[in-house]
Coordinates of C-alpha atoms in Angstrom, one line a residue:
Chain A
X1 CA 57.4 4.3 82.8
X2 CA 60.5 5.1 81.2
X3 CA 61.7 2.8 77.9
X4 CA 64.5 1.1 78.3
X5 CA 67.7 1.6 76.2
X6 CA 68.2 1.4 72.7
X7 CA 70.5 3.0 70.0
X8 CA 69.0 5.6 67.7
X9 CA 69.7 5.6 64.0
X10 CA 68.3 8.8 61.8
X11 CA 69.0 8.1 58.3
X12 CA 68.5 10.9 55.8
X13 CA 67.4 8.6 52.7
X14 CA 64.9 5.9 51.9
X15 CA 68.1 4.0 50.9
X16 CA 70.0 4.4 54.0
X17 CA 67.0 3.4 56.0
X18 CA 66.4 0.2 54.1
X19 CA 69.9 -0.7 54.1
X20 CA 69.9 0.1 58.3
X21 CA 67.1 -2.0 58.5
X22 CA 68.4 -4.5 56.5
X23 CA 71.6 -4.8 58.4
X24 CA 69.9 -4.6 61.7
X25 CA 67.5 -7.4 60.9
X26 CA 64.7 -8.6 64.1
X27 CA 66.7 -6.2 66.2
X28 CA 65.6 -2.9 64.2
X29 CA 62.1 -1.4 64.5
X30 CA 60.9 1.7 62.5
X31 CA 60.2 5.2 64.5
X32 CA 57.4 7.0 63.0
X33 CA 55.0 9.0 64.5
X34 CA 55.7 6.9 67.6
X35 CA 52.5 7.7 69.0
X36 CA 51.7 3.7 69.7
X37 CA 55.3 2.7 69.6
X38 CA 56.6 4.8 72.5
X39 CA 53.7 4.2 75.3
X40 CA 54.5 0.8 74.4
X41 CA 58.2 0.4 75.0
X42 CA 57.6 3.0 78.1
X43 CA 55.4 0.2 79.4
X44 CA 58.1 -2.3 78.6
X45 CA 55.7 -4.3 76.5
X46 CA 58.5 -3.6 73.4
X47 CA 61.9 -3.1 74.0
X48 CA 63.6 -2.9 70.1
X49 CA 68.0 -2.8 70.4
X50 CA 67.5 -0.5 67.8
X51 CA 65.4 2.2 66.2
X52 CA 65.5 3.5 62.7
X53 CA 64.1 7.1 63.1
X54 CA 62.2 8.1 59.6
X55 CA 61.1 11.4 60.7
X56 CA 63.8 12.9 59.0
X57 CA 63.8 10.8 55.5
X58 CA 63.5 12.9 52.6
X59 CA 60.6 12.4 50.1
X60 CA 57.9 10.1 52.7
X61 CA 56.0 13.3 53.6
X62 CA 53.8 13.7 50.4
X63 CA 50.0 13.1 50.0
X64 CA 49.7 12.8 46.3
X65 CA 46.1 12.5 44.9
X66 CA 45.9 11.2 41.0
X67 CA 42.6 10.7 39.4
X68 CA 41.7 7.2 40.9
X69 CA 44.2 7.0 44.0
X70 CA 45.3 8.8 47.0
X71 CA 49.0 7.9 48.0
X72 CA 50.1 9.0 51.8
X73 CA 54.0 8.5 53.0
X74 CA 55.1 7.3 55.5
X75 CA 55.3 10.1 57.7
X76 CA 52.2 12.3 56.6
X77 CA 50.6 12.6 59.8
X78 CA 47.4 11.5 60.7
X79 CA 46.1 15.6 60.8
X80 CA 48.4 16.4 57.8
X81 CA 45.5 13.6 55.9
X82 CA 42.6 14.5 57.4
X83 CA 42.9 18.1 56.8
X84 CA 44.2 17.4 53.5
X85 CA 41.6 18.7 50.9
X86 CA 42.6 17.3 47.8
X87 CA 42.5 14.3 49.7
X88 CA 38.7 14.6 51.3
X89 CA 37.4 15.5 47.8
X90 CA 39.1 12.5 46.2
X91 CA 38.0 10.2 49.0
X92 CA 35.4 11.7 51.4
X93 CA 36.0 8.4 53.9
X94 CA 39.3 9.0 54.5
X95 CA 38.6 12.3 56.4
X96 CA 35.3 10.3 58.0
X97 CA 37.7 7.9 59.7
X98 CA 40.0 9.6 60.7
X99 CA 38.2 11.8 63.2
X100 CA 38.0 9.0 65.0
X101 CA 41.5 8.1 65.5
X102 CA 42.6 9.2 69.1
X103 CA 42.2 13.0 70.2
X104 CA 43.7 16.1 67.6
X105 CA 46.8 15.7 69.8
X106 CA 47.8 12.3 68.8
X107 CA 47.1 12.7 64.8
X108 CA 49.6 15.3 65.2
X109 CA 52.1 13.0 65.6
X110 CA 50.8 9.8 64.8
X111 CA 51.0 8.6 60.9
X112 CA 48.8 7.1 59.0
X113 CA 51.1 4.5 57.5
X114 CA 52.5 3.8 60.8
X115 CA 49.0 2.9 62.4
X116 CA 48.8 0.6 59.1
X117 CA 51.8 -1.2 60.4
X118 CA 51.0 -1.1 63.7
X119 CA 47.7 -3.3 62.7
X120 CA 46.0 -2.7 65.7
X121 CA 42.7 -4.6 65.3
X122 CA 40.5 -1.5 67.1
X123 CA 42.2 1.1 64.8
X124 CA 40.6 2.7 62.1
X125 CA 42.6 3.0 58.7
X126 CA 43.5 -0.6 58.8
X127 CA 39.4 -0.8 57.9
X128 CA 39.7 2.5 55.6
X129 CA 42.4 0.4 53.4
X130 CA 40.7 -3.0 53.2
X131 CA 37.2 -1.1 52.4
X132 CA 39.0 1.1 49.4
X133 CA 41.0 -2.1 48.5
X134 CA 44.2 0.0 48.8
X135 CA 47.5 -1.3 49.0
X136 CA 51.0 -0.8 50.8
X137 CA 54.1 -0.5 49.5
X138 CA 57.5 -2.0 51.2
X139 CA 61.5 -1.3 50.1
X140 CA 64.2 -3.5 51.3
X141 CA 67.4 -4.1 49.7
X142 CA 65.5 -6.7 48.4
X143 CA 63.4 -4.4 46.2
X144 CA 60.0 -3.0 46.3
X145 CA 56.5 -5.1 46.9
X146 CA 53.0 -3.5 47.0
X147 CA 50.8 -5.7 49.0
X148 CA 47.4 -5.2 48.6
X149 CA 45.2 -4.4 51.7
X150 CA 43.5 -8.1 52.3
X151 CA 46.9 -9.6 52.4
X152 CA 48.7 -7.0 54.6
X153 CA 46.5 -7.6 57.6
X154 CA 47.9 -10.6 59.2
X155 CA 46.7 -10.9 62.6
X156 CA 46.7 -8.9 65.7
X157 CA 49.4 -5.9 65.8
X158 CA 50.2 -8.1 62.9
X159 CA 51.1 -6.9 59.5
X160 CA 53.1 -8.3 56.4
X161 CA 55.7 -6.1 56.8
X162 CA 59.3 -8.0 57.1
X163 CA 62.2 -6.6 59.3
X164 CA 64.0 -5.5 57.0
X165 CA 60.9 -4.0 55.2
X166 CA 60.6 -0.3 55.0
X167 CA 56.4 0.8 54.6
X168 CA 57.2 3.8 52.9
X169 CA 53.4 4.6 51.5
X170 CA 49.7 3.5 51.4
X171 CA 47.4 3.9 48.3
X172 CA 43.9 4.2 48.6
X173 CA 41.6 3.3 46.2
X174 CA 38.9 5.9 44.9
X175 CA 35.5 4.3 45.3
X176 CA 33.7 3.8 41.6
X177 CA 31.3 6.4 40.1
X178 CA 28.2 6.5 42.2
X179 CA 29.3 5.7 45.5
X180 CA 28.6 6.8 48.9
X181 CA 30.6 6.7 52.4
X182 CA 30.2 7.0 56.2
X183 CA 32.4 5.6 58.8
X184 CA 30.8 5.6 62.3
X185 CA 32.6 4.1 66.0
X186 CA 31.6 3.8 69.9
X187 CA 34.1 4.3 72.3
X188 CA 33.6 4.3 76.2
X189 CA 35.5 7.8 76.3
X190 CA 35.8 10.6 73.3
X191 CA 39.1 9.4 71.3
X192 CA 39.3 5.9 73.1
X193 CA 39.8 2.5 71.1
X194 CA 36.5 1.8 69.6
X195 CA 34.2 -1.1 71.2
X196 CA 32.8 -1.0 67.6
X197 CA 33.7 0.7 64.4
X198 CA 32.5 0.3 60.9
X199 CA 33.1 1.7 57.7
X200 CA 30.7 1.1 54.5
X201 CA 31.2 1.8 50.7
X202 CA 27.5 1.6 48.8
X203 CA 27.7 2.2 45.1
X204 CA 24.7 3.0 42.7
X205 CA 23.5 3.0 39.5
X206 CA 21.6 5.4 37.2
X207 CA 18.0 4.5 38.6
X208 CA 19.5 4.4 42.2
X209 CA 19.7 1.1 43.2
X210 CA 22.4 -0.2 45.0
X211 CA 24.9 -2.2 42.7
X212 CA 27.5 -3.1 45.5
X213 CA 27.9 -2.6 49.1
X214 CA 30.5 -3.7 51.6
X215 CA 31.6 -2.7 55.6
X216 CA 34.5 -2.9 57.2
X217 CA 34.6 -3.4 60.9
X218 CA 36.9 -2.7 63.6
X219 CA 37.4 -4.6 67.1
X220 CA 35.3 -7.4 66.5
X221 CA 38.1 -9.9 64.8
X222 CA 41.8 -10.4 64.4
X223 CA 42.3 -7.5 62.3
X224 CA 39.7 -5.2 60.3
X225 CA 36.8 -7.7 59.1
X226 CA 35.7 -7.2 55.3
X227 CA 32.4 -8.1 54.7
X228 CA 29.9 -7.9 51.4
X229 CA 26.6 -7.0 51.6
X230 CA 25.3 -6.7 47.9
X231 CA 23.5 -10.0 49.4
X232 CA 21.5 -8.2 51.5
X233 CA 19.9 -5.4 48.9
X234 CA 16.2 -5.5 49.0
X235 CA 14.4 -6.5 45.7
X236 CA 14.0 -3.1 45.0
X237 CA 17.1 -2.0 45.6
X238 CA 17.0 1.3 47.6
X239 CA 17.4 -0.2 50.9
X240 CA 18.9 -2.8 53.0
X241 CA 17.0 -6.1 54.7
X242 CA 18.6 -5.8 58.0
X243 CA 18.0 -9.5 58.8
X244 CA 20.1 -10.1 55.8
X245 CA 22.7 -7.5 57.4
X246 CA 23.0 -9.5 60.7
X247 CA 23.5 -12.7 58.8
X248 CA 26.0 -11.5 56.8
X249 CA 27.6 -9.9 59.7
X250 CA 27.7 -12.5 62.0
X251 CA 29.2 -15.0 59.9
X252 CA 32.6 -13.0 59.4
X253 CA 32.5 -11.3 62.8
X254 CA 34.3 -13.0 65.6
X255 CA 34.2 -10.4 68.6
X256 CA 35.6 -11.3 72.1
X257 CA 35.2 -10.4 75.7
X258 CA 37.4 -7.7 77.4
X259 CA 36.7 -4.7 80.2
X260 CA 35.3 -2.5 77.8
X261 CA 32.3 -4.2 76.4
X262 CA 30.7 -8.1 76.3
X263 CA 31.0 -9.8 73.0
X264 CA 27.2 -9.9 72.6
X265 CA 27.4 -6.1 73.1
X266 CA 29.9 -5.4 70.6
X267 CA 27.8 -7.6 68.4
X268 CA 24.7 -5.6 68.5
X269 CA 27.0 -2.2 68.0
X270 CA 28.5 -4.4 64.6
X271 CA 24.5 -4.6 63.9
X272 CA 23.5 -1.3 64.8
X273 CA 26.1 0.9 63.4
X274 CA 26.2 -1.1 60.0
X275 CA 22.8 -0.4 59.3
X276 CA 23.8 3.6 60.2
X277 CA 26.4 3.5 58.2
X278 CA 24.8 1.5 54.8
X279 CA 22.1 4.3 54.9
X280 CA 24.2 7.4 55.5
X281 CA 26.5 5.8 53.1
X282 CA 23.2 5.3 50.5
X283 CA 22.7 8.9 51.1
X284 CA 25.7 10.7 50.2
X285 CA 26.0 8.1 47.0
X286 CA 22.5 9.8 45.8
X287 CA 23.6 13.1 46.2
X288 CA 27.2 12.5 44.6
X289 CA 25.9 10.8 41.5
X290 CA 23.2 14.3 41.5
X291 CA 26.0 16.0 41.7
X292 CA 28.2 14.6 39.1
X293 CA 25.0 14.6 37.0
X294 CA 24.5 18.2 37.3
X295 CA 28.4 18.9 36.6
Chain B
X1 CA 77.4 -1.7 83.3
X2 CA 78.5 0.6 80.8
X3 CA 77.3 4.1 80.8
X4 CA 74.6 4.7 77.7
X5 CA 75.5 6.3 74.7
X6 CA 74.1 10.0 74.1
X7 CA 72.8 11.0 71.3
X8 CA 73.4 15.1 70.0
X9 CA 70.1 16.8 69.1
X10 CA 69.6 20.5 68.6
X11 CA 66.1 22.5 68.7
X12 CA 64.7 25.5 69.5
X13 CA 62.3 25.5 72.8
X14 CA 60.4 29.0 73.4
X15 CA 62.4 30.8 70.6
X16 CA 66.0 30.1 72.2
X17 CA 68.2 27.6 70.5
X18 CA 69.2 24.2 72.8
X19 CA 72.1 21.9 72.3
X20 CA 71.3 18.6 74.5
X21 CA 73.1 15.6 74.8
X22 CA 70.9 13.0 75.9
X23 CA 70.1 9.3 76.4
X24 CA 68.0 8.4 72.7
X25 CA 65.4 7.2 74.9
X26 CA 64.8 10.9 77.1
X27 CA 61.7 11.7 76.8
X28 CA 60.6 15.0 75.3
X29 CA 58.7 15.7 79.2
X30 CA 62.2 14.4 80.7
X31 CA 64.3 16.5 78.8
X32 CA 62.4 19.7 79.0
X33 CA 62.0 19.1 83.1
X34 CA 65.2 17.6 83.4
X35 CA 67.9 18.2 81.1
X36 CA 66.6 22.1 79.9
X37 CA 64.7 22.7 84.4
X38 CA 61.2 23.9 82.1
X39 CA 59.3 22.5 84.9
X40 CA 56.3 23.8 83.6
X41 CA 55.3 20.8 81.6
X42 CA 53.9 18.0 83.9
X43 CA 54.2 14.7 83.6
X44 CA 50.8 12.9 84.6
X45 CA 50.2 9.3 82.9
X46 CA 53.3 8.8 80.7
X47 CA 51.4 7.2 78.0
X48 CA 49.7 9.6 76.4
X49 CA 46.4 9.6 78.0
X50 CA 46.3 12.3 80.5
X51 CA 47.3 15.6 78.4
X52 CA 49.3 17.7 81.3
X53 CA 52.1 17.5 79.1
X54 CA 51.3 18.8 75.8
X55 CA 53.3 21.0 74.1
X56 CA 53.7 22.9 70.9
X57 CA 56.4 21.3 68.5
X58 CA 56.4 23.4 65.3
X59 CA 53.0 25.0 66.3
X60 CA 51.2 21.6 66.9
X61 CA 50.2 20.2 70.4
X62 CA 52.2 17.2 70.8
X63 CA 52.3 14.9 74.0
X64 CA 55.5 15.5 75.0
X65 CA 55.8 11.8 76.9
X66 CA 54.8 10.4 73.8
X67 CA 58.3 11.8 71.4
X68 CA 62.0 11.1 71.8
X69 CA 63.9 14.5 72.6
X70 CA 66.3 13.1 70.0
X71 CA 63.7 12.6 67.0
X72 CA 62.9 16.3 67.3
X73 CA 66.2 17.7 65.8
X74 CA 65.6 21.2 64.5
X75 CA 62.0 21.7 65.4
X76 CA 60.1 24.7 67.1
X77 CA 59.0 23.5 70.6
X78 CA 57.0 25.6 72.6
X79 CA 56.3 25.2 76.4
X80 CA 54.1 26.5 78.6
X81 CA 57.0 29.1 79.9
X82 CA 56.4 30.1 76.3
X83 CA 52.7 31.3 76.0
X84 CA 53.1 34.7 77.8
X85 CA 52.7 37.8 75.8
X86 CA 55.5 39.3 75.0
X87 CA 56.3 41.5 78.3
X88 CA 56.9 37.6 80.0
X89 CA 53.4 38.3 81.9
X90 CA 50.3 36.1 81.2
X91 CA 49.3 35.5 77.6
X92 CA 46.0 35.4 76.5
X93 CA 45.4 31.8 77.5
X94 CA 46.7 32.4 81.2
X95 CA 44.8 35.3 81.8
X96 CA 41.3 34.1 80.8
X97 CA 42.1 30.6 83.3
X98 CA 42.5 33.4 85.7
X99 CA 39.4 35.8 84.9
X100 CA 36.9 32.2 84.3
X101 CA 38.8 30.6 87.3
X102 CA 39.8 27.5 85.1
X103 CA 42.1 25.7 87.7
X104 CA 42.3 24.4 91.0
X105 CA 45.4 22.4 91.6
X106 CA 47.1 23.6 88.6
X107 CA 48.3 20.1 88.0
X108 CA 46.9 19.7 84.4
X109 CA 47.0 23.6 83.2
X110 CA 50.3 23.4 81.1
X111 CA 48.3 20.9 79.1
X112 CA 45.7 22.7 78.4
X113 CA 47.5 26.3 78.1
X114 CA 49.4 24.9 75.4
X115 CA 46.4 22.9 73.4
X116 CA 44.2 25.9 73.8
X117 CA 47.3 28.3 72.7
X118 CA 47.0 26.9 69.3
X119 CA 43.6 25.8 69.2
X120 CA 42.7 29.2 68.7
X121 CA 45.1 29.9 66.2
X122 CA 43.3 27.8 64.4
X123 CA 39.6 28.6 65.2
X124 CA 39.7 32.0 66.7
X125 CA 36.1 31.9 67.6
X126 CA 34.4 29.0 68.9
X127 CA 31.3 27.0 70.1
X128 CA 31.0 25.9 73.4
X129 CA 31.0 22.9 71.4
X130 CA 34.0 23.2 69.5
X131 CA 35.6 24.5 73.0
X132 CA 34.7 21.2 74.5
X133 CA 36.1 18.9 71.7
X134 CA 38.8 21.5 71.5
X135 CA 39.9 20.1 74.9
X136 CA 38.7 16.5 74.7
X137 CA 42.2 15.0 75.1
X138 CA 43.0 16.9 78.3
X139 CA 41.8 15.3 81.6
X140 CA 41.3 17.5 84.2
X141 CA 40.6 16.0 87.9
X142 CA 39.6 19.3 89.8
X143 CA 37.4 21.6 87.8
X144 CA 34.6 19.8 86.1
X145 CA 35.8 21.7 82.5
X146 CA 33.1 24.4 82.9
X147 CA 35.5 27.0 83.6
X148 CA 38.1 25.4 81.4
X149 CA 35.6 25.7 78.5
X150 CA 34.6 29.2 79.5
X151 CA 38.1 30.2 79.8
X152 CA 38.8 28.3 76.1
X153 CA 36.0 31.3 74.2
X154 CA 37.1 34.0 76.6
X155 CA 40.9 33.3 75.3
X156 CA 39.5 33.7 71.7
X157 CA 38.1 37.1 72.8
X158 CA 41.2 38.6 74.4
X159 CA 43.4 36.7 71.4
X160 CA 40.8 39.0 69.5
X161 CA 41.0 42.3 71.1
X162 CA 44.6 42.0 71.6
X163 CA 46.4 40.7 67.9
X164 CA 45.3 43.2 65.7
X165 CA 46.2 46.6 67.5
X166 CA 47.3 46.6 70.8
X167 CA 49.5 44.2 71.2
X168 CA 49.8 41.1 73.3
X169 CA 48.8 42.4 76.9
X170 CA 47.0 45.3 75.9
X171 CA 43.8 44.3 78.1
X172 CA 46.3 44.6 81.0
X173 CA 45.1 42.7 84.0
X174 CA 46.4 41.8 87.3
X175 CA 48.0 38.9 86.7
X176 CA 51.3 40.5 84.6
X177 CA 53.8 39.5 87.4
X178 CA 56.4 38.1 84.8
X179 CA 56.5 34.5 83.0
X180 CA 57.8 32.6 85.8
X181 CA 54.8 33.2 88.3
X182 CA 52.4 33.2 85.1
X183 CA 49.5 30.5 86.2
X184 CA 50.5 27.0 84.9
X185 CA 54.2 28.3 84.6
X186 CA 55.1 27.9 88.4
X187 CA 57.4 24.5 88.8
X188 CA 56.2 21.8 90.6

């Protein structure tokens, strides 16, 4: 249980780190919060020749929130967000998901950008990004690229991110006026990988009637699956048809088999927690637009 | 085979500055138990799961088999050596694991000594519920966490009567037999 060697680089500047990178090419990897990174190359499932060690790169640890975005670097920790208020106000389902990620222990170290990169299909801010159709942005000597959220997720532990590609933020979209969140997840242990996770955005009008909805689901596809659900409003729209939900569901969910849970289980969490989330999510876009009204 | 590089990194562990030469891929666990002999933190799982080796760096419980000692240049670690009061005899956290009888083997203390060291920095009185989530990401083998939850909100009480006049150590106690023999500080 002990990595195996490597050589350790700890650039001082965004610029030295790209230029590292870029030098270093397929045999350089980035060292973040390292909280996914490490138990993987003490596990010898990853063994990188080198690593470029951002912890100590001026100007990534900002979380800057402007009047429709949130912007995290790429070394905020996962705790620095979530107890961020600026942040929670801006984007109450940043905070909602991020309880979920491993134990207070781990967001201490972990990053938020990092588990971005990482694109682990069970983890929950890949689904955060997608659902607030945020965007990442990546330096090389190349230049600089912001790709947005549905093209970053590639595949499995798969991101867009190049070699020789610094991540050196994530922007979060604000939801519009009149919208609600809730994130919600089932893990076999407090803190473990999800067997389910989803994330929903409902947004309402004046008369409260739901004008868009959309979830975001973890660990049941390659990466977090996007799916709309304006299709499923009920005529009236104050509520969801929940055969509707399933329908929608199932065709963009793909989940599989493993020790933790059956796929037909972690189908009927997708189902289940979906229609928790859409009403909580309903909910808390009633009382903001009250709110805003009374303000 | 050539011998690996080492990498210079220098911190501060339990108030005392450290100069280490080391491997980039030493552990934070390793280096502490090996390089610095603060055998205090245990190393259970090695990938993060466990808890026994969580430490404080900069204030913040870390999993110390989860860092490079290298990536830490210039922080504030604290071990579990470090959480006595400030005669080097049990600190708040130690003594009320020994007045709630919070271990058995000891194997998994340092973990939680540390996590609930700065867990009630940060909430200086909680629920048995916030106790409990307070000490979700510690595994413990032996105890059954009742006592390690009762120890977690008596902790808060003698963090309480102690800080703000006496002193750390004012409610005395048995247990004061220097930092070395504190419980959870004892080498294995």
């Amino acid at each position: 249980m002990k990595p195996s060697p490597f050589t350790y680089h700890r650039p001082g500047t965004i610029d030295e780190a790209v230029e590292m990178l870029g030098a270093l090419g397929a045999t350089g990897k980035v060292l973040a919060g390292g909280q996914s990174l490490v138990p993987l190359m003490s596990m010898r499932l990853a063994a990188p020749e080198h690593l470029v060690d951002i912890n100590h790169v001026a100007g990534l640890d900002r979380v800057e929130v402007e009047e429709r975005t949130v912007r995290v670097g790429a070394t905020v920790r996962h705790r620095d967000v979530e107890l961020h208020d600026g942040a929670h106000a801006a984007i109450p389902l940043i905070r909602q998901a991020l309880v979920h990620v491993a134990h207070p222990t781990i967001r201490n170290r972990g990053t938020t950008v990092g588990s971005l990169v990482h694109a682990d299909p069970a983890a929950e801010m890949p689904a955060v990004l997608v659902l607030l159709d945020g965007s990442v942005e990546l330096r090389s000597s190349r230049g600089t690229r912001s790709v947005p959220a549905a093209e970053f997720f590639v595949g499995p532990m798969e991101s867009s991110t190049t070699a020789d590609e610094l991540a050196v933020a994530a922007t979060f979209a604000r939801p519009p006026h009149g919208s609600g969140t809730a994130f919600h997840e089932l893990a076999r242990r407090h803190g473990d990988y999800a067997m389910c996770g989803v994330g929903a955005v409902v947004t309402t009008d004046g008369d409260n009637a739901v004008t868009a909805a959309r979830a975001a689901l973890i660990s049941v596809g390659a990466g977090p699956v996007l799916v709309d659900l304006a299709g499923a409003v009920t005529g009236s729209g104050g509520g969801f048809q929940e055969a509707a939900v399933r329908d929608l569901l199932d065709a963009q969910i793909d989940p599989e088999d493993d020790i933790h849970a059956s796929a037909e289980y972690r189908r009927h969490l997708a189902h289940v927690l979906t229609a928790r989330v859409l009403d909580e999510a309903y909910a808390a876009a009633v009382v903001t637009r009250r709110g805003e009204e009374v303000a | 085979m050539t011998r690996e590089a080492l990498v210079p990194v220098a911190f501060r562990v339990n108030g005392s500055p450290r100069q280490l030469e080391v491997p980039a891929r030493r552990l934070l666990s390793d280096a502490l138990r090996h390089d610095l002999r603060l055998t205090g933190t245990h190393v259970g799982c090695e990938h993060g799961v466990c808890g026994a080796c969580t430490v404080l760096v900069d204030g913040r419980p870390v999993r110390s088999c989860l860092v490079f000692a290298v990536s830490l240049e210039g922080s504030e670690i604290t071990t579990v050596e470090g959480c006595c009061n400030a005669e080097g005899g049990m600190g708040p956290v130690q003594q009320a694991f020994q007045d709630c009888h919070g271990l058995q083997c000891g194997f998994c203390t340092p973990g939680f000594i540390t996590t609930i060291t700065a867990y009630i920095d940060e909430n200086p009185d909680p629920s048995e519920v916030e106790a409990r989530e307070a000490i979700s990401g510690n595994l413990c083998r032996c105890t059954g966490y009742q006592n390690i939850v009762a120890a977690v909100q008596r902790a808060a009480e003698l963090r309480a009567s102690t800080s703000p006049t006496g002193g750390p150590g004012s409610t005395g106690g048995p247990g004061s037999t220097g930092g070395s023999g504190a419980i959870g500080g004892a080498g294995t």
